[in-house]
Coordinates of N, CA, C and O in Angstrom, one line a residue:
M25 N 0.8 -1.1 0.0 CA 0.5 0.0 0.3 C 1.0 1.3 0.2 O 1.8 1.4 0.6
K26 N 0.5 2.3 -0.9 CA 0.9 3.2 -1.1 C 0.3 4.6 -0.2 O -1.1 4.7 -0.5
S27 N 0.7 5.5 -0.2 CA 0.4 6.7 0.8 C 0.9 8.1 0.9 O 2.5 7.5 0.0
R28 N 0.6 9.1 0.6 CA 0.8 10.7 0.2 C 0.2 11.1 1.2 O -1.0 11.5 1.1
T29 N 0.7 12.2 1.8 CA -0.1 13.5 2.5 C 0.8 15.1 1.5 O 2.2 15.1 1.7
E30 N -0.1 15.8 1.3 CA -0.1 17.0 1.1 C -0.8 18.0 1.7 O -2.3 17.9 1.8
Y31 N 0.0 19.4 2.1 CA -0.7 20.6 2.8 C -1.0 21.7 1.8 O -0.3 21.8 0.8
L32 N -2.2 21.6 0.8 CA -2.5 22.7 -0.3 C -2.8 24.3 1.2 O -3.5 23.9 1.9
T33 N -2.4 25.4 0.5 CA -2.4 26.4 1.3 C -2.9 27.7 0.3 O -3.2 27.7 -0.9
F34 N -4.3 28.1 0.8 CA -5.6 29.0 -0.1 C -5.7 29.7 0.8 O -5.6 30.7 2.2
N35 N -5.4 31.7 0.2 CA -5.6 32.5 1.2 C -6.8 33.7 0.1 O -6.2 34.3 -0.8
L36 N -7.8 33.2 0.1 CA -8.7 33.8 -0.9 C -8.8 35.4 -0.6 O -8.8 35.6 0.4
P37 N -9.1 36.4 -1.6 CA -8.9 38.0 -1.0 C -10.5 38.3 -0.6 O -10.5 39.7 -0.2
T38 N -11.3 37.5 -0.5 CA -12.8 37.7 -0.2 C -13.3 37.2 0.8 O -12.3 36.2 0.9
K39 N -14.1 37.6 1.6 CA -14.5 36.8 2.4 C -15.1 35.8 2.4 O -15.2 34.6 3.1
M40 N -15.8 35.2 1.0 CA -16.6 34.4 0.4 C -16.2 33.8 -0.8 O -16.5 34.9 -1.8
G41 N -15.9 32.8 -0.8 CA -15.2 32.6 -2.7 C -15.0 30.7 -2.8 O -15.2 30.3 -1.8
F42 N -15.1 30.5 -3.9 CA -15.2 28.9 -4.4 C -13.9 29.0 -5.2 O -14.1 29.6 -6.0
L43 N -13.2 28.3 -5.1 CA -11.7 28.0 -5.7 C -12.2 26.5 -6.2 O -12.1 25.6 -5.3
N44 N -12.1 26.1 -7.7 CA -11.9 24.9 -8.2 C -10.5 24.4 -7.5 O -9.5 24.7 -8.5
I45 N -10.3 23.4 -6.9 CA -9.1 22.8 -6.8 C -8.2 21.1 -7.4 O -7.6 20.8 -6.7
T46 N -9.4 21.1 -8.1 CA -9.2 20.1 -8.8 C -7.6 19.4 -9.3 O -7.4 18.6 -9.0
P47 N -7.1 20.7 -10.2 CA -6.4 20.1 -10.6 C -5.0 20.0 -9.2 O -4.4 19.2 -9.6
Q48 N -5.3 20.5 -8.4 CA -4.0 20.4 -7.5 C -4.0 18.7 -6.8 O -2.7 18.2 -6.1
V49 N -5.2 18.6 -6.6 CA -5.5 17.1 -6.6 C -4.9 15.8 -7.4 O -4.7 15.5 -6.8
E50 N -5.6 16.2 -8.4 CA -5.1 15.4 -9.3 C -3.5 15.3 -9.5 O -2.8 14.2 -9.8
D51 N -3.1 16.6 -9.3 CA -1.4 16.6 -9.2 C -0.6 15.9 -8.0 O 0.7 15.2 -7.9
A52 N -1.4 15.6 -7.1 CA -0.9 15.0 -5.9 C -0.9 13.5 -5.9 O -0.2 12.4 -5.3
I53 N -1.9 13.5 -6.9 CA -2.2 11.7 -7.2 C -1.3 11.0 -8.0 O -0.8 10.1 -7.7
R54 N -0.9 12.3 -8.8 CA 0.0 11.9 -10.1 C 1.4 11.5 -9.1 O 2.1 10.6 -9.5
K55 N 1.6 12.6 -8.4 CA 2.8 12.5 -7.4 C 2.8 11.0 -6.9 O 3.8 10.5 -6.4
S56 N 1.8 10.5 -6.3 CA 1.5 9.6 -5.1 C 1.9 8.6 -5.9 O 2.6 7.5 -5.3
G57 N 1.6 8.0 -7.1 CA 1.6 6.9 -7.8 C 0.7 5.6 -7.7 O 1.0 4.6 -8.0
V58 N -0.3 6.6 -6.8 CA -1.6 5.7 -7.0 C -1.9 5.6 -8.3 O -2.8 6.7 -8.3
S59 N -2.7 4.4 -8.1 CA -3.7 3.9 -9.7 C -5.3 3.7 -9.0 O -6.0 3.5 -10.4
E60 N -5.1 2.8 -7.8 CA -6.3 2.3 -7.3 C -6.2 2.9 -6.4 O -5.2 2.1 -5.4
G61 N -7.1 3.7 -5.6 CA -7.5 3.5 -3.9 C -8.3 4.7 -4.1 O -9.5 5.2 -4.6
L62 N -8.2 5.9 -2.9 CA -9.3 6.8 -2.4 C -8.0 7.8 -2.0 O -6.8 7.9 -1.6
V63 N -8.5 8.9 -2.3 CA -8.0 10.2 -1.9 C -9.0 11.0 -1.0 O -10.2 11.1 -1.4
L64 N -8.8 11.4 0.4 CA -9.5 12.2 1.3 C -9.0 13.6 1.3 O -7.6 13.8 0.9
V65 N -9.7 14.6 0.7 CA -9.3 16.0 0.8 C -10.5 17.1 1.8 O -11.6 16.9 1.8
N66 N -9.5 17.6 2.8 CA -10.6 18.1 3.8 C -9.9 18.8 4.2 O -8.3 19.7 4.4
S67 N -10.9 20.3 4.6 CA -10.4 22.1 5.2 C -9.6 21.4 6.3 O -10.3 20.7 7.3
M68 N -8.7 22.2 6.9 CA -8.2 22.3 8.4 C -8.7 22.8 9.1 O -7.8 24.2 10.1
H69 N -9.6 24.1 8.4 CA -9.8 25.2 9.7 C -11.3 25.1 9.3 O -12.1 24.9 8.1
I70 N -12.1 25.2 10.7 CA -13.5 25.2 10.7 C -14.3 26.9 10.1 O -15.7 26.7 9.8
T71 N -13.7 27.3 9.7 CA -14.7 28.7 8.5 C -14.2 28.0 6.8 O -14.5 29.4 5.9
A72 N -14.0 26.9 6.8 CA -13.9 26.9 5.2 C -14.3 25.5 5.2 O -14.4 24.5 5.9
S73 N -14.7 24.9 3.6 CA -15.0 23.8 3.6 C -14.5 23.3 2.1 O -14.4 23.9 1.0
V74 N -14.6 22.1 2.3 CA -14.0 21.2 0.7 C -16.0 20.7 0.5 O -16.2 19.6 1.4
F75 N -15.9 20.8 -1.1 CA -17.3 19.8 -1.5 C -17.1 19.5 -3.0 O -16.1 19.9 -3.2
I76 N -18.1 18.6 -3.9 CA -17.9 18.3 -5.1 C -19.1 18.9 -5.7 O -20.4 19.0 -5.0
N77 N -19.3 19.5 -6.7 CA -19.7 20.2 -7.7 C -19.3 20.5 -9.0 O -18.4 19.8 -9.3
D78 N -20.6 21.0 -9.7 CA -20.2 21.8 -10.9 C -19.5 23.0 -10.9 O -19.4 23.6 -10.6
D79 N -18.8 23.3 -12.1 CA -17.5 24.6 -11.7 C -18.3 25.2 -13.1 O -18.4 25.0 -13.6
E80 N -19.4 26.0 -12.4 CA -20.3 26.8 -13.2 C -20.4 28.1 -12.4 O -20.9 28.0 -11.5
R81 N -20.3 29.5 -12.9 CA -20.1 30.5 -11.8 C -21.6 31.0 -11.6 O -21.7 31.6 -10.8
G82 N -22.5 30.2 -12.6 CA -23.9 31.1 -11.9 C -24.2 30.2 -10.7 O -25.1 30.5 -9.9
L83 N -24.0 28.7 -10.8 CA -23.8 28.1 -9.6 C -23.5 28.5 -8.4 O -23.8 28.4 -7.6
H84 N -22.2 28.8 -8.5 CA -21.3 29.6 -7.4 C -21.8 30.5 -6.9 O -22.1 31.1 -5.6
R85 N -22.4 31.6 -7.5 CA -22.6 32.7 -7.0 C -24.2 32.1 -6.3 O -24.8 33.1 -5.6
D86 N -24.8 31.7 -7.0 CA -26.0 31.0 -6.2 C -26.1 30.2 -5.2 O -26.9 30.7 -3.7
F87 N -24.9 29.4 -4.7 CA -24.2 29.1 -3.6 C -24.0 30.2 -2.4 O -24.8 30.1 -1.3
G88 N -23.4 31.3 -3.0 CA -23.0 32.8 -2.0 C -24.7 33.1 -1.4 O -24.2 33.4 0.1
V89 N -25.4 33.8 -2.4 CA -26.7 34.0 -2.2 C -27.3 33.1 -1.3 O -27.9 33.8 0.0
W90 N -27.7 32.0 -1.7 CA -28.3 30.9 -1.0 C -27.7 31.0 0.7 O -28.5 30.6 1.9
L91 N -26.3 31.1 0.8 CA -25.3 30.4 2.2 C -25.9 32.1 2.8 O -26.2 32.4 3.9
E92 N -25.7 33.0 1.9 CA -26.2 34.4 2.9 C -27.6 34.3 3.4 O -27.8 35.0 4.2
E93 N -28.4 33.9 2.7 CA -29.7 34.0 3.2 C -29.5 33.4 4.3 O -30.8 33.7 5.2
L94 N -29.6 32.2 4.6 CA -29.1 31.3 5.4 C -28.7 31.3 6.6 O -29.1 31.3 8.2
A95 N -27.6 32.0 6.7 CA -26.9 32.5 7.5 C -26.1 33.7 7.2 O -25.0 34.1 7.4
P96 N -26.7 34.9 7.4 CA -26.3 36.1 6.6 C -24.9 36.6 8.2 O -25.3 36.5 9.2
F97 N -24.1 37.4 7.2 CA -23.4 38.0 8.2 C -23.9 39.0 9.1 O -24.4 39.7 8.3
N98 N -23.6 39.2 10.4 CA -23.9 40.2 11.1 C -23.0 39.8 12.7 O -23.2 39.1 13.3
P99 N -21.9 40.9 12.6 CA -21.2 40.5 13.7 C -22.1 41.2 15.1 O -21.3 40.9 16.2
D100 N -22.7 41.3 15.4 CA -23.8 41.8 16.2 C -23.9 40.5 17.3 O -24.0 39.3 17.2
P101 N -23.0 40.6 18.7 CA -23.1 39.5 19.1 C -24.4 39.2 19.7 O -24.8 38.0 20.5
N102 N -25.8 40.0 19.7 CA -27.1 39.8 20.2 C -27.6 39.0 18.9 O -28.4 38.1 19.2
H103 N -27.3 38.8 17.8 CA -27.4 37.7 16.8 C -27.3 36.5 17.1 O -27.4 35.6 16.9
Y104 N -26.0 36.4 16.9 CA -25.1 35.3 16.9 C -24.5 35.2 18.0 O -23.5 36.2 18.6
H105 N -24.6 34.3 19.3 CA -23.9 33.7 19.9 C -22.5 34.0 20.3 O -21.7 34.4 21.2
H106 N -22.0 32.9 19.5 CA -20.3 33.0 18.9 C -20.0 34.3 18.9 O -18.8 34.5 19.4
N107 N -20.3 35.4 18.5 CA -20.0 36.8 18.1 C -19.6 37.3 19.8 O -18.7 37.9 19.5
R108 N -19.8 36.4 20.6 CA -19.7 37.1 21.9 C -18.5 36.8 22.7 O -18.0 37.2 23.3
T109 N -17.8 36.4 22.0 CA -16.5 35.4 22.2 C -15.5 36.6 22.1 O -14.1 36.3 21.7
G110 N -15.6 37.6 21.2 CA -15.3 38.9 20.5 C -14.6 38.4 18.9 O -14.0 39.0 18.4
E111 N -15.1 37.4 18.7 CA -15.0 37.0 16.9 C -16.4 37.2 16.2 O -17.4 38.2 17.4
D112 N -16.4 38.0 15.3 CA -17.3 38.0 14.3 C -18.1 37.0 13.0 O -18.1 37.7 12.0
N113 N -17.1 36.0 13.4 CA -17.7 35.6 11.9 C -18.3 34.0 12.5 O -18.1 33.0 11.9
A114 N -19.5 34.2 12.9 CA -20.0 32.7 13.5 C -20.6 32.6 12.3 O -21.2 31.3 12.2
D115 N -21.2 33.7 11.5 CA -21.8 33.2 10.1 C -20.9 32.4 9.1 O -21.6 31.0 9.0
A116 N -19.6 32.0 9.4 CA -18.8 31.4 8.7 C -19.0 29.9 8.5 O -19.0 29.2 8.5
H117 N -18.7 29.8 10.6 CA -18.7 28.4 11.1 C -20.0 27.5 10.6 O -20.2 26.4 10.2
L118 N -21.4 28.7 10.2 CA -22.6 27.8 10.1 C -22.6 27.3 8.6 O -23.1 26.2 8.3
K119 N -22.7 28.2 7.7 CA -21.9 28.2 6.0 C -20.9 26.9 5.8 O -21.2 26.2 4.8
R120 N -19.8 26.6 7.0 CA -18.9 25.7 6.7 C -19.6 24.5 7.0 O -19.6 23.2 6.5
Q121 N -20.5 24.4 8.1 CA -21.3 23.6 8.6 C -22.1 22.8 7.3 O -22.5 21.6 6.6
I122 N -23.0 23.6 6.5 CA -24.0 23.4 5.5 C -23.2 22.9 4.2 O -23.8 22.0 3.6
M123 N -21.9 23.4 4.0 CA -21.1 22.7 3.0 C -20.3 21.9 2.8 O -20.0 21.2 2.4
G124 N -20.0 21.4 4.3 CA -18.9 20.2 4.9 C -18.0 20.5 4.7 O -16.8 21.4 4.3
R125 N -17.2 19.4 5.1 CA -15.3 19.7 5.7 C -15.0 18.7 4.9 O -13.8 19.2 4.8
E126 N -15.5 17.9 4.1 CA -14.5 16.7 3.1 C -15.3 16.0 2.4 O -16.2 16.1 2.3
V127 N -14.5 15.8 1.5 CA -14.9 15.0 0.4 C -13.9 13.5 0.0 O -12.7 13.7 0.6
V128 N -14.3 12.5 0.0 CA -13.4 11.2 -0.4 C -14.0 10.7 -2.1 O -15.3 10.8 -2.3
V129 N -13.0 10.6 -2.7 CA -13.2 10.4 -4.3 C -12.4 8.8 -4.6 O -11.2 8.9 -3.9
A130 N -12.9 8.0 -5.1 CA -12.1 6.9 -5.4 C -11.4 7.3 -6.9 O -11.0 8.3 -7.2
I131 N -10.1 6.5 -6.8 CA -8.9 7.1 -7.4 C -9.1 5.4 -8.9 O -9.1 4.8 -7.8
T132 N -9.4 5.6 -9.8 CA -9.4 4.9 -10.9 C -8.5 4.6 -12.1 O -8.5 5.6 -12.3
K133 N -7.6 3.7 -12.4 CA -6.2 3.8 -12.7 C -6.0 5.4 -13.1 O -5.5 6.0 -14.0
G134 N -5.9 5.7 -11.5 CA -4.7 7.1 -12.1 C -5.2 8.0 -11.8 O -4.8 9.1 -11.8
K135 N -6.8 8.1 -11.8 CA -7.4 9.2 -12.1 C -8.6 8.9 -11.2 O -9.0 7.9 -10.7
L136 N -8.7 10.5 -10.7 CA -10.0 10.8 -10.2 C -11.4 10.1 -10.5 O -11.6 10.3 -12.1
D137 N -12.3 9.3 -10.1 CA -13.1 8.6 -10.4 C -14.7 9.5 -10.2 O -15.7 9.0 -9.4
F138 N -14.5 10.9 -11.2 CA -15.7 11.0 -11.1 C -17.0 11.1 -12.1 O -16.9 10.6 -13.0
G139 N -18.3 11.7 -11.6 CA -19.0 11.2 -12.5 C -19.4 12.8 -13.4 O -18.3 13.6 -13.2
P140 N -20.1 12.7 -13.8 CA -20.3 14.0 -15.0 C -20.1 15.6 -14.2 O -21.0 15.2 -13.6
W141 N -19.2 16.3 -14.4 CA -19.5 17.5 -14.2 C -18.5 17.9 -12.7 O -18.3 18.8 -12.0
E142 N -18.8 16.7 -12.3 CA -17.9 17.0 -10.7 C -16.2 17.3 -10.9 O -15.9 17.0 -11.5
Q143 N -16.3 18.7 -9.6 CA -15.3 19.2 -9.6 C -15.0 19.3 -8.2 O -15.9 19.2 -7.2
I144 N -13.7 18.8 -7.4 CA -13.5 19.2 -5.9 C -13.4 21.1 -6.3 O -12.5 21.5 -6.6
F145 N -14.0 21.7 -4.8 CA -13.9 23.0 -4.3 C -13.2 23.4 -2.9 O -13.9 22.7 -2.1
Y146 N -12.8 24.2 -3.2 CA -12.6 25.1 -1.6 C -13.7 26.0 -1.4 O -13.7 26.6 -2.4
G147 N -14.0 26.0 -0.5 CA -15.2 27.1 -0.4 C -14.8 27.9 1.3 O -14.5 27.6 2.1
E148 N -14.4 29.0 0.7 CA -14.2 30.1 2.0 C -15.5 30.9 2.7 O -16.2 31.7 1.7
F149 N -15.3 30.9 4.0 CA -16.4 31.8 4.1 C -15.9 32.8 5.2 O -16.9 33.5 6.1
D150 N -14.7 33.0 5.4 CA -13.9 34.2 6.3 C -12.7 34.0 5.9 O -11.8 33.9 7.1
G151 N -12.7 35.0 4.5 CA -11.3 34.7 3.7 C -10.3 35.7 4.6 O -10.3 36.4 5.7
H152 N -9.5 36.7 3.5 CA -8.4 36.9 3.6 C -7.1 36.7 4.7 O -6.2 37.6 5.1
R153 N -7.2 35.2 5.1 CA -5.6 35.1 5.8 C -5.7 33.4 5.3 O -6.7 32.7 4.7
P154 N -4.4 32.9 5.1 CA -3.7 31.8 5.0 C -4.8 30.3 5.6 O -4.8 30.6 6.9
K155 N -5.2 29.6 4.6 CA -5.9 28.3 5.5 C -5.7 26.9 4.5 O -5.3 26.6 3.5
R156 N -5.3 25.9 5.7 CA -4.8 24.8 4.8 C -5.7 23.8 4.6 O -6.8 23.7 4.9
V157 N -5.6 22.6 3.4 CA -6.2 22.0 2.8 C -5.6 20.4 3.1 O -4.8 20.8 2.0
L158 N -5.9 19.8 3.5 CA -5.4 18.0 3.3 C -5.9 17.4 2.3 O -7.0 17.0 2.2
V159 N -4.8 16.7 1.5 CA -4.9 16.0 0.5 C -4.3 14.6 1.1 O -3.0 14.5 1.2
K160 N -4.7 13.3 1.2 CA -4.3 12.1 2.4 C -4.5 11.2 0.8 O -6.2 11.0 0.8
I161 N -3.6 10.5 0.3 CA -4.3 9.7 -0.7 C -3.7 8.1 -0.5 O -2.3 8.1 0.1
I162 N -4.5 7.0 -0.6 CA -3.6 5.4 -0.2 C -4.4 4.7 -1.3 O -5.3 5.0 -1.6
G163 N -3.2 4.0 -1.5 CA -4.0 2.9 -2.2 C -3.0 1.9 -3.2 O -1.6 2.4 -2.5
E164 N -3.2 1.4 -4.3 CA -2.1 0.7 -4.7 C -1.6 0.9 -5.7 O -2.2 1.9 -7.3

């Protein structure tokens, strides 16, 4: 069995944004030499996510609008109890919970075994600072 661990770092210049990280994951798989196995990709920060969906700008805009409706940014500590700790990012924690922490994808013949249109994304909900994503590959 082979394994490889890589850490990707992202620093989005916006509070909320989505970045296709499929190429970086594919590169890590190539370096691993794994042809049959699994890759785990997870956010290592509680205000960012990793998820799978379509790489379509309109959909990404819809995600942002929908998430802001569900958990609007509001630094007022009377709105979110978390903000009573001195933080102002309670909404980012909720958005991360909705979009998820990680994905696991099969590797078949050295490639990500996706369905149609599937890509891996990093979701940022409290940007302007570097955050890490773990890529863990195991297999033969």
